[in-house]
Tab-separated table of C-alpha atoms and ligand atoms in Angstrom:
chain	number	residue	atom	x	y	z
T	1	MET	CA	-2.061	-48.762	-22.614
T	2	ILE	CA	-0.887	-46.306	-19.920
T	3	GLU	CA	-0.589	-47.557	-16.389
T	4	LEU	CA	-0.406	-45.252	-13.409
T	5	GLY	CA	1.591	-45.695	-10.285
T	6	LYS	CA	3.582	-48.528	-8.862
T	7	ASN	CA	1.638	-51.430	-10.333
T	8	GLY	CA	3.142	-52.109	-13.699
T	9	GLY	CA	4.760	-49.365	-15.739
T	10	LYS	CA	7.674	-47.108	-14.977
T	11	LEU	CA	7.026	-44.174	-12.613
T	12	ALA	CA	7.128	-40.659	-14.028
T	13	LYS	CA	9.542	-39.788	-11.196
T	14	THR	CA	12.779	-41.741	-11.652
T	15	LYS	CA	14.875	-40.357	-8.760
T	16	ALA	CA	14.353	-38.837	-5.323
T	17	PHE	CA	13.708	-35.130	-4.773
T	18	HIS	CA	15.975	-33.105	-2.508
T	19	PRO	CA	15.528	-34.401	1.079
T	20	TRP	CA	13.543	-32.291	3.585
T	21	PRO	CA	14.125	-31.516	6.400
T	22	TYR	CA	17.772	-31.217	5.425
T	23	ALA	CA	20.877	-31.030	7.639
T	24	THR	CA	24.633	-31.338	7.172
T	25	GLU	CA	27.611	-31.639	9.510
T	26	ARG	CA	27.066	-27.956	10.319
T	27	GLU	CA	23.836	-28.637	12.246
T	28	LYS	CA	25.554	-31.480	14.146
T	29	GLU	CA	28.516	-29.256	15.012
T	30	LEU	CA	26.279	-26.531	16.460
T	31	ILE	CA	24.032	-28.966	18.351
T	32	ASN	CA	27.153	-30.572	19.845
T	33	GLU	CA	28.313	-27.166	21.050
T	34	VAL	CA	25.053	-26.763	22.963
T	35	ILE	CA	25.398	-30.220	24.544
T	36	GLU	CA	29.051	-29.832	25.403
T	37	GLU	CA	28.693	-26.361	26.854
T	38	GLY	CA	25.714	-27.584	28.898
T	39	LEU	CA	23.770	-24.385	28.171
T	40	TRP	CA	20.362	-25.543	26.952
T	41	TRP	CA	18.143	-22.508	27.360
T	42	ARG	CA	18.491	-18.894	26.270
T	43	MET	CA	18.924	-17.664	29.835
T	44	SER	CA	22.436	-19.137	29.899
T	45	GLY	CA	23.399	-19.808	26.284
T	46	SER	CA	24.172	-17.564	23.327
T	47	LYS	CA	22.696	-19.453	20.357
T	48	VAL	CA	19.212	-17.894	20.526
T	49	ASN	CA	20.786	-14.428	20.704
T	50	THR	CA	23.046	-15.192	17.729
T	51	PHE	CA	20.174	-16.570	15.695
T	52	GLU	CA	17.994	-13.541	16.478
T	53	ARG	CA	20.728	-11.129	15.380
T	54	LYS	CA	21.351	-13.000	12.109
T	55	PHE	CA	17.687	-13.472	11.239
T	56	ALA	CA	16.751	-9.839	11.943
T	57	ARG	CA	19.566	-8.696	9.646
T	58	MET	CA	18.509	-11.160	6.956
T	59	GLN	CA	14.916	-9.838	6.941
T	60	ASP	CA	15.866	-6.112	7.076
T	61	ALA	CA	14.355	-5.781	10.574
T	62	LYS	CA	15.981	-4.269	13.659
T	63	TYR	CA	14.820	-6.784	16.279
T	64	CYS	CA	14.006	-10.472	16.352
T	65	LEU	CA	12.650	-12.591	19.183
T	66	GLY	CA	12.906	-16.374	18.848
T	67	VAL	CA	9.794	-18.225	20.088
T	68	THR	CA	8.360	-21.732	20.415
T	69	ASN	CA	6.477	-21.839	17.092
T	70	GLY	CA	4.715	-19.755	14.440
T	71	THR	CA	1.287	-20.063	16.060
T	72	HIS	CA	2.630	-18.689	19.330
T	73	ALA	CA	4.457	-15.966	17.366
T	74	LEU	CA	1.064	-14.722	16.099
T	75	GLU	CA	-0.515	-14.933	19.580
T	76	LEU	CA	2.450	-13.049	21.049
T	77	ALA	CA	2.348	-10.370	18.324
T	78	LEU	CA	-1.349	-9.712	19.007
T	79	ALA	CA	-0.762	-9.616	22.776
T	80	THR	CA	2.137	-7.199	22.264
T	81	LEU	CA	-0.249	-4.838	20.459
T	82	ASP	CA	-2.726	-5.183	23.342
T	83	ILE	CA	-5.373	-6.648	21.072
T	84	GLN	CA	-8.233	-7.711	23.322
T	85	GLU	CA	-11.977	-8.146	23.728
T	86	GLY	CA	-13.968	-5.765	21.534
T	87	ASP	CA	-11.197	-5.388	18.937
T	88	GLU	CA	-11.492	-6.566	15.346
T	89	VAL	CA	-8.557	-8.041	13.452
T	90	ILE	CA	-8.739	-8.510	9.677
T	91	VAL	CA	-7.346	-11.797	8.306
T	92	PRO	CA	-7.316	-13.369	4.824
T	93	ALA	CA	-9.738	-16.228	4.096
T	94	PHE	CA	-7.017	-18.273	2.417
T	95	THR	CA	-4.263	-19.086	4.927
T	96	PHE	CA	-3.204	-21.674	7.479
T	97	ILE	CA	-5.672	-21.750	10.380
T	98	SER	CA	-3.347	-20.169	12.990
T	99	THR	CA	-3.712	-16.730	11.389
T	100	LEU	CA	-7.384	-16.906	12.452
T	101	THR	CA	-7.149	-18.837	15.732
T	102	ALA	CA	-4.533	-16.468	17.192
T	103	VAL	CA	-7.133	-13.690	16.989
T	104	ILE	CA	-9.763	-15.806	18.778
T	105	TYR	CA	-7.216	-16.755	21.468
T	106	CYS	CA	-6.639	-13.126	22.411
T	107	ASN	CA	-10.392	-12.663	22.795
T	108	ALA	CA	-10.731	-10.437	19.734
T	109	VAL	CA	-12.926	-10.854	16.655
T	110	PRO	CA	-11.428	-12.189	13.419
T	111	VAL	CA	-12.854	-10.532	10.293
T	112	VAL	CA	-12.281	-12.800	7.299
T	113	ILE	CA	-11.772	-11.160	3.885
T	114	ASP	CA	-11.052	-12.263	0.325
T	115	VAL	CA	-7.709	-12.748	-1.452
T	116	ASP	CA	-6.527	-11.973	-4.968
T	117	PRO	CA	-7.452	-14.738	-7.464
T	118	GLU	CA	-4.003	-14.626	-9.104
T	119	THR	CA	-1.490	-14.006	-6.314
T	120	PHE	CA	-3.627	-15.653	-3.557
T	121	CYS	CA	-2.562	-12.758	-1.258
T	122	MET	CA	-4.819	-10.396	0.754
T	123	MET	CA	-6.752	-7.946	-1.463
T	124	PRO	CA	-6.097	-4.349	-0.309
T	125	SER	CA	-9.557	-3.275	-1.592
T	126	ALA	CA	-11.253	-5.963	0.542
T	127	PHE	CA	-9.169	-4.864	3.532
T	128	GLU	CA	-10.265	-1.243	3.186
T	129	LYS	CA	-13.917	-2.251	2.764
T	130	ALA	CA	-13.891	-4.337	5.963
T	131	ILE	CA	-12.578	-1.573	8.228
T	132	THR	CA	-14.887	-0.462	11.070
T	133	PRO	CA	-14.264	1.794	14.088
T	134	LYS	CA	-13.354	-1.402	15.995
T	135	THR	CA	-10.614	-2.531	13.576
T	136	LYS	CA	-7.291	-2.561	15.442
T	137	ALA	CA	-5.024	-4.754	13.315
T	138	VAL	CA	-4.640	-6.565	9.998
T	139	ILE	CA	-2.631	-9.737	9.311
T	140	PRO	CA	-1.535	-10.013	5.661
T	141	VAL	CA	-0.089	-13.464	4.836
T	142	HIS	CA	2.702	-13.653	2.241
T	143	MET	CA	1.083	-16.615	0.540
T	144	ALA	CA	3.373	-19.468	-0.514
T	145	GLY	CA	6.371	-17.098	-0.362
T	146	GLN	CA	5.060	-14.215	-2.452
T	147	CYS	CA	4.741	-10.930	-0.552
T	148	CYS	CA	1.383	-9.161	-0.304
T	149	ASP	CA	1.007	-5.652	-1.758
T	150	MET	CA	2.673	-4.050	1.263
T	151	ASP	CA	2.593	-0.561	-0.310
T	152	ALA	CA	-1.201	-0.561	-0.470
T	153	ILE	CA	-1.800	-2.465	2.787
T	154	CYS	CA	0.544	-0.268	4.879
T	155	ASP	CA	-0.876	2.888	3.286
T	156	ILE	CA	-4.493	1.943	4.122
T	157	ALA	CA	-3.458	0.858	7.627
T	158	ARG	CA	-1.654	4.158	8.266
T	159	ARG	CA	-4.642	6.231	7.135
T	160	HIS	CA	-6.972	4.327	9.467
T	161	ASN	CA	-4.529	3.959	12.384
T	162	ILE	CA	-4.548	0.153	12.114
T	163	ARG	CA	-1.575	-1.991	13.186
T	164	VAL	CA	-0.014	-4.395	10.672
T	165	ILE	CA	1.246	-7.875	11.615
T	166	GLU	CA	2.868	-9.652	8.671
T	167	ASP	CA	2.354	-13.419	8.845
T	168	ALA	CA	5.597	-14.275	7.060
T	169	SER	CA	5.505	-17.994	7.867
T	170	HIS	CA	6.043	-18.751	4.151
T	171	ALA	CA	8.378	-15.891	3.357
T	172	HIS	CA	11.904	-16.411	4.723
T	173	GLY	CA	14.085	-14.172	2.589
T	174	ALA	CA	11.182	-12.999	0.383
T	175	GLU	CA	11.172	-9.412	-0.915
T	176	TRP	CA	8.626	-6.787	-1.924
T	177	ASN	CA	10.103	-3.931	-3.976
T	178	GLY	CA	13.603	-4.845	-2.817
T	179	ARG	CA	12.712	-4.916	0.876
T	180	ARG	CA	12.387	-8.088	2.866
T	181	ALA	CA	9.263	-9.623	4.376
T	182	GLY	CA	9.127	-8.876	8.073
T	183	SER	CA	10.317	-5.284	7.761
T	184	PHE	CA	7.005	-3.655	6.711
T	185	GLY	CA	4.554	-4.254	9.538
T	186	ASP	CA	4.565	-3.076	13.137
T	187	LEU	CA	5.395	-6.715	13.833
T	188	ALA	CA	6.000	-9.799	11.707
T	189	THR	CA	5.846	-13.493	12.533
T	190	PHE	CA	7.719	-16.479	11.117
T	191	SER	CA	7.406	-20.248	11.544
T	192	PHE	CA	10.247	-22.793	11.549
T	193	GLN	CA	7.998	-25.860	11.592
T	194	ASN	CA	9.227	-29.068	9.927
T	195	GLY	CA	8.129	-28.205	6.390
T	196	LYS	CA	8.994	-24.513	6.365
T	197	LEU	CA	11.857	-22.990	4.340
T	198	VAL	CA	14.023	-22.671	7.447
T	199	THR	CA	13.264	-25.302	10.054
T	200	CYS	CA	14.206	-26.740	13.439
T	201	GLY	CA	11.182	-29.080	13.630
T	202	GLU	CA	9.126	-26.546	15.616
T	203	GLY	CA	10.006	-22.895	16.107
T	204	GLY	CA	8.985	-19.332	15.416
T	205	ALA	CA	10.032	-15.697	15.570
T	206	VAL	CA	8.584	-12.227	15.999
T	207	LEU	CA	10.313	-9.360	14.174
T	208	THR	CA	9.914	-5.613	14.528
T	209	ASN	CA	11.698	-2.313	13.887
T	210	ASN	CA	10.173	-0.802	17.029
T	211	LYS	CA	12.245	-1.035	20.237
T	212	GLU	CA	9.236	-0.461	22.472
T	213	LEU	CA	7.300	-3.310	20.847
T	214	TYR	CA	10.378	-5.550	21.034
T	215	ASP	CA	10.781	-4.869	24.762
T	216	LYS	CA	7.109	-5.563	25.370
T	217	ALA	CA	7.191	-8.783	23.326
T	218	TYR	CA	10.301	-9.882	25.252
T	219	LEU	CA	8.520	-9.431	28.575
T	220	ILE	CA	5.387	-11.294	27.483
T	221	HIS	CA	7.406	-14.159	25.943
T	222	GLY	CA	9.271	-14.757	29.213
T	223	VAL	CA	6.359	-14.903	31.681
T	224	GLY	CA	6.551	-11.177	32.210
T	225	ARG	CA	10.151	-11.088	33.522
T	226	PRO	CA	12.738	-8.486	32.462
T	227	VAL	CA	16.020	-9.648	30.855
T	228	ALA	CA	18.238	-11.442	33.432
T	229	ASP	CA	15.659	-11.079	36.213
T	230	LYS	CA	16.587	-13.131	39.284
T	231	THR	CA	13.874	-11.829	41.605
T	232	TYR	CA	10.632	-13.228	40.144
T	233	ALA	CA	9.667	-9.771	38.957
T	234	HIS	CA	6.625	-10.443	36.772
T	235	VAL	CA	6.036	-6.932	35.469
T	236	VAL	CA	3.397	-7.815	32.838
T	237	LEU	CA	1.018	-10.722	32.245
T	238	GLY	CA	3.033	-13.125	30.119
T	239	SER	CA	3.426	-16.761	29.136
T	240	ASN	CA	6.387	-18.956	28.215
T	241	TYR	CA	7.059	-18.656	24.485
T	242	ARG	CA	10.858	-18.984	24.738
T	243	MET	CA	12.921	-20.687	22.027
T	244	ASN	CA	15.603	-23.053	23.356
T	245	GLU	CA	19.279	-23.291	22.384
T	246	PHE	CA	18.878	-26.525	20.368
T	247	GLN	CA	16.296	-24.890	18.121
T	248	ALA	CA	18.572	-21.898	17.596
T	249	ALA	CA	21.621	-24.101	16.864
T	250	ILE	CA	19.801	-25.807	14.000
T	251	LEU	CA	18.370	-22.518	12.734
T	252	ILE	CA	21.784	-20.818	12.559
T	253	ALA	CA	22.948	-23.595	10.218
T	254	GLN	CA	19.718	-23.449	8.194
T	255	LEU	CA	20.049	-19.699	7.638
T	256	GLU	CA	23.470	-20.207	6.050
T	257	ARG	CA	21.722	-22.032	3.176
T	258	LEU	CA	18.606	-19.905	2.748
T	259	GLU	CA	19.853	-17.400	0.163
T	260	ALA	CA	21.226	-20.093	-2.155
T	261	PHE	CA	18.049	-22.187	-1.781
T	262	ASN	CA	15.847	-19.165	-2.551
T	263	GLU	CA	17.863	-18.420	-5.700
T	264	LYS	CA	17.545	-22.034	-6.768
T	265	ARG	CA	13.785	-22.090	-6.160
T	266	GLU	CA	13.262	-18.896	-8.155
T	267	ILE	CA	15.043	-20.428	-11.142
T	268	SER	CA	13.213	-23.762	-10.824
T	269	ALA	CA	9.779	-22.154	-10.354
T	270	ALA	CA	10.236	-20.086	-13.521
T	271	ILE	CA	11.110	-23.236	-15.471
T	272	LEU	CA	8.184	-25.175	-13.983
T	273	ASP	CA	5.813	-22.269	-14.797
T	274	LYS	CA	6.845	-22.551	-18.455
T	275	LEU	CA	6.427	-26.335	-18.482
T	276	LEU	CA	3.032	-26.360	-16.731
T	277	CYS	CA	1.354	-23.408	-18.416
T	278	ASN	CA	1.372	-25.457	-21.637
T	279	ILE	CA	-0.741	-28.171	-20.017
T	280	ASP	CA	-4.473	-27.818	-20.574
T	281	GLY	CA	-6.228	-27.402	-17.190
T	282	ILE	CA	-3.135	-26.290	-15.195
T	283	THR	CA	-2.679	-22.591	-14.265
T	284	PRO	CA	0.193	-21.661	-11.920
T	285	GLN	CA	-0.171	-18.991	-9.170
T	286	GLY	CA	0.325	-15.537	-10.705
T	287	ARG	CA	3.059	-13.128	-9.713
T	288	ASP	CA	3.034	-9.394	-8.982
T	289	PRO	CA	6.327	-8.116	-10.457
T	290	ARG	CA	6.852	-5.984	-7.341
T	291	ALA	CA	7.212	-9.241	-5.378
T	292	ASN	CA	10.766	-9.358	-6.669
T	293	LEU	CA	11.902	-12.310	-4.564
T	294	ASP	CA	9.383	-15.111	-4.097
T	295	ALA	CA	10.612	-17.710	-1.589
T	296	HIS	CA	8.329	-20.417	-3.090
T	297	TYR	CA	7.306	-22.176	0.115
T	298	MET	CA	4.647	-23.914	-1.969
T	299	TYR	CA	4.450	-24.260	-5.727
T	300	MET	CA	0.717	-23.709	-6.298
T	301	PHE	CA	-1.494	-24.108	-9.353
T	302	TYR	CA	-5.179	-24.221	-10.275
T	303	TYR	CA	-6.326	-27.661	-11.389
T	304	ASP	CA	-9.297	-27.832	-13.777
T	305	ALA	CA	-10.901	-31.277	-13.602
T	306	LYS	CA	-12.640	-30.681	-16.967
T	307	ALA	CA	-9.299	-31.078	-18.766
T	308	PHE	CA	-8.847	-34.454	-17.016
T	309	SER	CA	-12.240	-36.022	-17.920
T	310	GLY	CA	-13.641	-34.945	-14.541
T	311	LEU	CA	-10.934	-36.574	-12.387
T	312	SER	CA	-11.443	-35.100	-8.898
T	313	ARG	CA	-8.701	-32.923	-7.462
T	314	GLN	CA	-8.177	-35.383	-4.590
T	315	ASP	CA	-7.726	-38.262	-7.055
T	316	PHE	CA	-5.380	-36.121	-9.171
T	317	VAL	CA	-3.230	-35.534	-6.072
T	318	GLU	CA	-3.266	-39.236	-5.254
T	319	TYR	CA	-2.255	-40.110	-8.833
T	320	LEU	CA	0.627	-37.624	-8.585
T	321	ASN	CA	1.723	-39.250	-5.320
T	322	LYS	CA	1.609	-42.673	-6.992
T	323	GLU	CA	3.855	-41.324	-9.717
T	324	GLY	CA	6.371	-40.227	-7.082
T	325	ILE	CA	5.421	-36.530	-6.919
T	326	PRO	CA	4.548	-35.135	-3.470
T	327	ALA	CA	1.405	-32.994	-3.857
T	328	PHE	CA	-1.408	-31.712	-1.650
T	329	ILE	CA	-4.745	-29.916	-1.933
T	330	ALA	CA	-4.859	-26.260	-0.837
T	331	TYR	CA	-5.921	-24.986	2.607
T	332	PRO	CA	-9.674	-24.725	3.190
T	333	VAL	CA	-11.188	-21.245	3.578
T	334	VAL	CA	-10.567	-20.574	7.290
T	335	SER	CA	-14.249	-19.962	8.013
T	336	ASP	CA	-15.239	-23.278	6.372
T	337	THR	CA	-13.464	-25.347	9.027
T	338	GLN	CA	-15.471	-27.585	11.360
T	339	PHE	CA	-14.928	-25.722	14.637
T	340	TYR	CA	-15.689	-22.375	12.977
T	341	LYS	CA	-18.897	-23.521	11.304
T	342	GLN	CA	-20.061	-25.133	14.557
T	343	ARG	CA	-19.140	-21.891	16.345
T	344	ASN	CA	-17.189	-23.892	18.877
T	345	PHE	CA	-14.977	-21.166	20.353
T	346	ARG	CA	-14.707	-22.559	23.882
T	347	GLY	CA	-15.938	-19.456	25.617
T	348	TYR	CA	-13.543	-16.980	24.028
T	349	ALA	CA	-15.269	-13.660	23.335
T	350	PHE	CA	-15.907	-14.571	19.669
T	351	GLN	CA	-18.398	-17.178	21.005
T	352	ASN	CA	-20.952	-14.428	21.598
T	353	ILE	CA	-20.429	-12.462	18.402
T	354	GLU	CA	-22.113	-12.985	15.055
T	355	PRO	CA	-19.294	-13.339	12.464
T	356	GLN	CA	-19.216	-10.656	9.753
T	357	GLU	CA	-19.985	-11.921	6.261
T	358	HIS	CA	-17.707	-10.732	3.453
T	359	ASP	CA	-17.504	-11.929	-0.146
T	360	LEU	CA	-14.936	-14.754	-0.198
T	361	SER	CA	-15.495	-16.012	-3.742
T	362	ASN	CA	-11.837	-15.875	-4.832
T	363	ALA	CA	-10.722	-17.714	-1.703
T	364	HIS	CA	-13.359	-20.399	-2.299
T	365	LYS	CA	-12.197	-20.839	-5.885
T	366	ILE	CA	-8.598	-21.266	-4.689
T	367	ALA	CA	-9.474	-23.561	-1.771
T	368	ASP	CA	-11.617	-25.741	-4.066
T	369	ASN	CA	-9.279	-25.992	-7.057
T	370	VAL	CA	-5.648	-25.404	-6.135
T	371	VAL	CA	-2.975	-28.095	-5.779
T	372	TRP	CA	0.495	-27.482	-4.353
T	373	LEU	CA	3.920	-29.076	-4.432
T	374	PRO	CA	6.353	-28.623	-1.514
T	375	HIS	CA	9.365	-26.319	-1.930
T	376	TYR	CA	11.960	-29.085	-1.983
T	377	THR	CA	10.605	-30.235	-5.361
T	378	LEU	CA	12.311	-27.034	-6.637
T	379	LEU	CA	15.710	-27.788	-5.077
T	380	GLY	CA	16.827	-30.447	-7.559
T	381	ASP	CA	17.764	-30.328	-11.240
T	382	GLN	CA	15.929	-29.815	-14.565
T	383	VAL	CA	15.071	-33.515	-14.722
T	384	ASP	CA	13.016	-33.183	-11.518
T	385	LEU	CA	10.968	-30.403	-13.113
T	386	GLN	CA	10.506	-32.235	-16.407
T	387	GLU	CA	9.338	-35.303	-14.519
T	388	ILE	CA	6.711	-33.260	-12.659
T	389	ALA	CA	5.336	-32.088	-16.021
T	390	GLU	CA	5.565	-35.625	-17.460
T	391	ALA	CA	3.621	-37.032	-14.501
T	392	ILE	CA	0.801	-34.553	-15.158
T	393	TYR	CA	0.797	-35.328	-18.901
T	394	LYS	CA	0.733	-39.024	-18.092
T	395	ILE	CA	-2.286	-38.651	-15.766
T	396	GLN	CA	-4.030	-36.513	-18.372
T	397	SER	CA	-3.510	-39.074	-21.143
T	398	TYR	CA	-4.688	-41.809	-18.788
T	399	CYS	CA	-7.884	-39.902	-17.927
T	400	ASN	CA	-8.625	-38.857	-21.509
T	401	ARG	CA	-7.758	-42.228	-23.066
D	501	PLP	C1	2.948	-22.683	9.394
D	501	PLP	C2	2.079	-21.488	9.519
D	501	PLP	C3	1.735	-20.914	10.753
D	501	PLP	C4	1.965	-21.596	12.065
D	501	PLP	O1	3.241	-21.954	12.326
D	501	PLP	P1	3.552	-23.184	13.331
D	501	PLP	O2	5.029	-23.012	13.539
D	501	PLP	O3	3.211	-24.442	12.623
D	501	PLP	O4	2.787	-22.981	14.575
D	501	PLP	C5	1.058	-19.718	10.770
D	501	PLP	N1	0.682	-19.116	9.632
D	501	PLP	C6	0.950	-19.654	8.425
D	501	PLP	C7	0.510	-18.922	7.194
D	501	PLP	C8	1.637	-20.863	8.333
D	501	PLP	O5	1.839	-21.426	7.144
């Protein structure tokens, strides 16, 4: 008789996964520097500047601007491109909600399109089909750490004079055809929220290769004031999106580990793919070979309840948790969320506009069936990976007993 979870039998997971968030003496050393120097904001300190220089270089971009968080990074990127009322911005149906809400917050119209059923990334064909004379920008999301088809997306955007903002919140260090996420679009955004691959609890960044866009983003992110302004010269309409020195101190230390962690996750994900693709009812996220470095922010797979005697996906996730494996259900389709369906847009321009309907069947299939494991499950050893597979086998035998 198989028993699941903590009551009774031995757990499938016998030891802890790699801790996350993760810090060493290096983070403490840099934080102490900020405290001892007494320079807590970027206007006086040097940590934000240092972080920006290092992160831009790491992502093959010329300029980086540290900001408060990834949601604000998207809002700032759209404001920098002057996206405003009357403009349409194309976003994928399968992403974290901020990709959509940032568009609503700048008074523009989000146009939600489908994603690829294997890679879960924006489908270039759906992008091209959704273009209208009002389309001003597109926001491809490098889903779970795998880059979108940036060749096709940038080519379509160029032909139609549409601006590209990469939402690279999952893609620290990720590469497409040997080039890093964040270097393809007019602008790119990153998040350093608690669970992300590089984290300071909350944080974000905007990257670009365009000096003019960088200068404009800098002004908007600092309430419209030029660098080192001491005269309250508010030259553009801005807000306060500034990153502080404590955030940057932690991030500098985190960046020193990113390359090694990405290498480790690539190796682990390949092993886990092999282990899980043998299990009936489990199909890992597919991979475009041109996405030559996948950062693996989330390890995602389709779950087919039929192979588990109809066990619901939510129960499957709970059983995994009981066995000591952290697991979650996928994001909902952005336009299936409560506020969107109730058309509760608080008076932003989208309130008065009938949303465009596009086929979102792949995104629905993913949102309804996919399960994901957090990236730190890939930072341990082979035993960790075997135990993930064993937990799934154990649940399957239990359900089909
Ligand atoms: C995390 C995330 C964001 C938002 O970042 P925050 O730092 O949490 O505001 C935006 N887009 C995607 C795809 C994300 O995963």
